[in-house]
C-alpha positions as CSV (number, residue, x, y, z in Angstrom):
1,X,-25.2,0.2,17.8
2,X,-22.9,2.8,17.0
3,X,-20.0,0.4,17.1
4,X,-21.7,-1.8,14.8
5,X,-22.2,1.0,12.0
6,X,-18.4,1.5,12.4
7,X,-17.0,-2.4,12.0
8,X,-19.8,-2.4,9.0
9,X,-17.9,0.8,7.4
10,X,-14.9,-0.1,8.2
11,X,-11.9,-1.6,6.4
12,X,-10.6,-4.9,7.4
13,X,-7.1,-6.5,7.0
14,X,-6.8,-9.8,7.6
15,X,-5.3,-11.6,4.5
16,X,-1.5,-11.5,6.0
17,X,1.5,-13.0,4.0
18,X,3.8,-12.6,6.9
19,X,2.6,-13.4,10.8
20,X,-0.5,-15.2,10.2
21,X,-0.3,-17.1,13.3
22,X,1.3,-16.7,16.9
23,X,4.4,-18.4,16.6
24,X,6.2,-15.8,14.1
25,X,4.1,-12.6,16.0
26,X,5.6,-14.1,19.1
27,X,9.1,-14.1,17.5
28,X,8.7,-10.7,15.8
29,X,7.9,-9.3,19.5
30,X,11.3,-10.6,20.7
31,X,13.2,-9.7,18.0
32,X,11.3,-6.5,17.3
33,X,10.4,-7.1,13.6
34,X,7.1,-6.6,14.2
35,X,4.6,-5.8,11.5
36,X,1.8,-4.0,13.9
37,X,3.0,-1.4,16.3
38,X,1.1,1.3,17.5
39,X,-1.9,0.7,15.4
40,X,0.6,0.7,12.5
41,X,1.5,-2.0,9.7
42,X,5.4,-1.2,9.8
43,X,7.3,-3.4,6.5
44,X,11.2,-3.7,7.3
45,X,13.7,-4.8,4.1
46,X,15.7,-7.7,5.6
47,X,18.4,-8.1,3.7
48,X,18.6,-11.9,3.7
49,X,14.9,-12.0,2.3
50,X,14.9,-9.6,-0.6
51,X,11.9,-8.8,-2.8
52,X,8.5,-7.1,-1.5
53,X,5.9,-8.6,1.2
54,X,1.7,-7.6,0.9
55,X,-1.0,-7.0,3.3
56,X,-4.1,-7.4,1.4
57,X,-7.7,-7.4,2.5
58,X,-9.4,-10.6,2.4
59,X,-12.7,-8.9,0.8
60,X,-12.8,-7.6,-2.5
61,X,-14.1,-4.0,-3.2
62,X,-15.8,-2.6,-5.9
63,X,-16.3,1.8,-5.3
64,X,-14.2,2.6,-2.4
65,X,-12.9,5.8,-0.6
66,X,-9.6,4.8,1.1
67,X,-8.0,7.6,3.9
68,X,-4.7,6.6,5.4
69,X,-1.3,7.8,6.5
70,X,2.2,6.5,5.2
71,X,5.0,7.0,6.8
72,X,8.4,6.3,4.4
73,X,12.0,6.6,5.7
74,X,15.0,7.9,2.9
75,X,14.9,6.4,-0.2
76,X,12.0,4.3,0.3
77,X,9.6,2.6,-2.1
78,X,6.2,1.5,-1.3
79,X,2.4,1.6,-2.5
80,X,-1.3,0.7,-2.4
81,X,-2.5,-2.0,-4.3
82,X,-6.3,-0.8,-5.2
83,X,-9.0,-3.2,-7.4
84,X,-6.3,-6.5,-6.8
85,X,-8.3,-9.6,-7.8
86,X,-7.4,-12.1,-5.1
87,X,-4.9,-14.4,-6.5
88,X,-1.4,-16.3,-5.4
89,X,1.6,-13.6,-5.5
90,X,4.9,-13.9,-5.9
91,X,8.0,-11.4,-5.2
92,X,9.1,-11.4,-9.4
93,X,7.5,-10.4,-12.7
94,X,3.9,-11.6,-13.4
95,X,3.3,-12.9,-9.8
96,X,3.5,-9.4,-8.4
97,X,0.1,-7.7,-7.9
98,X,-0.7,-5.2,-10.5
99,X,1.7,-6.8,-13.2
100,X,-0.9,-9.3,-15.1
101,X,-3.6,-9.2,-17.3
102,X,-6.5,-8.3,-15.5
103,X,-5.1,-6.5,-12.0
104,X,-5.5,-3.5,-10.9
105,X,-3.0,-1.1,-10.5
106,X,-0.4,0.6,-7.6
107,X,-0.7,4.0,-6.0
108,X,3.2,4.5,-5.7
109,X,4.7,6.0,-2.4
110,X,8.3,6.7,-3.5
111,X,10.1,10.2,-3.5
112,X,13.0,9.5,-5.7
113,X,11.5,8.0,-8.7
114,X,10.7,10.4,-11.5
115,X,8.9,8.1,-13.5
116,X,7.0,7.3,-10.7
117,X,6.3,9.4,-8.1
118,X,4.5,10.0,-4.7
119,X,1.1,9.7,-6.1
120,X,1.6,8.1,-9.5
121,X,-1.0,5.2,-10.7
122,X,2.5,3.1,-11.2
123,X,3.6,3.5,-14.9
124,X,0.2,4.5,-16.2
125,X,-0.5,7.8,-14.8
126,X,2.1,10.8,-13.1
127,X,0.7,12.9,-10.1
128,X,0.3,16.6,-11.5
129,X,2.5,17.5,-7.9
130,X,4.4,16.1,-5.4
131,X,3.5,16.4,-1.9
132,X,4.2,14.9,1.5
133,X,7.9,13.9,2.0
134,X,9.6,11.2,3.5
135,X,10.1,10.8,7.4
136,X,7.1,11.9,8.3
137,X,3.4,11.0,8.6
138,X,1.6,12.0,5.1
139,X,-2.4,12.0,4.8
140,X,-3.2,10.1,1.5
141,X,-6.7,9.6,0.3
142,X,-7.7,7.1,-2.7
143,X,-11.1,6.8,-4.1
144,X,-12.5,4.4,-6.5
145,X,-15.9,4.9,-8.7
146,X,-16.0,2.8,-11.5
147,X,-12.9,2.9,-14.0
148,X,-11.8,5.9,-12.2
149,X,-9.6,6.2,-9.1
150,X,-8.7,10.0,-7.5
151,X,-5.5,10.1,-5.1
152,X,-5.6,13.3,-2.5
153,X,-2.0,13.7,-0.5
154,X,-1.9,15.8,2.2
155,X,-5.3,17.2,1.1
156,X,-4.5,18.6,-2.7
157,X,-5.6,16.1,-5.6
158,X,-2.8,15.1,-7.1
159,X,-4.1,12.4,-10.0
160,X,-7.1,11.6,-11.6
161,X,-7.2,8.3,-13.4
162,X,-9.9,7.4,-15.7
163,X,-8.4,3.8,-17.0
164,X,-9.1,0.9,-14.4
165,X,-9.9,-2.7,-16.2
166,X,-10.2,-4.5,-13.1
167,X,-14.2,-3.7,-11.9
168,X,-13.3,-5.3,-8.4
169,X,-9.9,-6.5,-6.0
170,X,-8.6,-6.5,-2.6
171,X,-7.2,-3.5,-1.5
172,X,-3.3,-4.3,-0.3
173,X,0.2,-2.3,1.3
174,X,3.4,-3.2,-0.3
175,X,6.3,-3.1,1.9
176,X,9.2,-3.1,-0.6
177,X,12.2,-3.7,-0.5
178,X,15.1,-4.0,-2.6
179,X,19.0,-3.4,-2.4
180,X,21.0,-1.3,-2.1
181,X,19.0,0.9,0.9
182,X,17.3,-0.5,4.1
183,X,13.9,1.5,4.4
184,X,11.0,1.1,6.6
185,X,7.3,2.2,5.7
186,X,4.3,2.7,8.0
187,X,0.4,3.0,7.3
188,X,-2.1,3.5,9.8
């Protein structure tokens, strides 16, 4: 019983666009590319494969309140996807999530933009502070109610956006990656 009220409050991941099946899980194990370790999603830049990979959920949400932890190593750039209507991505302009008419929008996890911050609705809406820091685990909290979404780090409210169009979406992780820097990011 108890279990059940958990899975039925609980968030599930399951629409993958890397390691959907056994075959590149298996080869991830051997070469140790893997994206779950530890109870962890863990995105790798590979430089022969630029451009960003997603995690999304396969359900769409409507009102949400999302607590996670990121983990970001120097220099990296990553984010939530929150209110995503399901749809085929791509890795350049309007195929990215959050970049056409009708998506919903990015929590950014980057340090070393200053147009975009840890925190930062991507390029609608700056954090009033920066907290966490790369290299280390960092509590983030994101909660959805109607056109507005809230973003806690480490416990302090650091945005309070009152501007989503998109009334529903998957919730997704970005693991991106771009050159010059090799960076890893974790959520768990």
């Amino acid at each position: 019983a108890y279990i059940d009220k958990l899975a039925a409050s609980s968030l599930e991941l399951n629409r993958f666009y890397s390691c959907p099946v056994c075959s590149p899980a298996r080869a991830s194990i051997l070469t140790g590319r893997s994206p779950m370790r530890y109870g962890a999603i863990v995105g790798r830049f590979d430089r022969a494969q630029p451009g960003p990979g997603y995690v999304f959920t396969e359900q769409e949400y409507t009102d949400f309140d999302l607590r996670l932890e990121f983990w970001i190593s120097p220099k990296g750039n990553s984010g939530v996807y929150i209110r995503q209507p399901l749809r085929e991505f791509g890795t350049t302009g309007d195929a990215r999530p959050a970049h056409s008419a009708g998506d919903g929008v990015e929590v950014q996890i980057d340090y070393n933009d200053p147009k975009n911050m840890t925190g930062a609705i991507y390029d609608l809406h700056q954090p009033s502070s920066v907290r966490g820091g790369e290299e280390k685990w960092v509590k983030c909290r994101i909660s959805c109610a109607g056109p507005k979404v809230e973003v806690w780090i480490d416990g302090e409210q650091v945005n309070s956006f009152d501007g989503l169009k998109s009334p529903r979406g998957a919730i997704g992780f970005q693991m991106h990656g771009q050159k010059p820097h090799d960076h890893i990011v974790k959520f768990r």
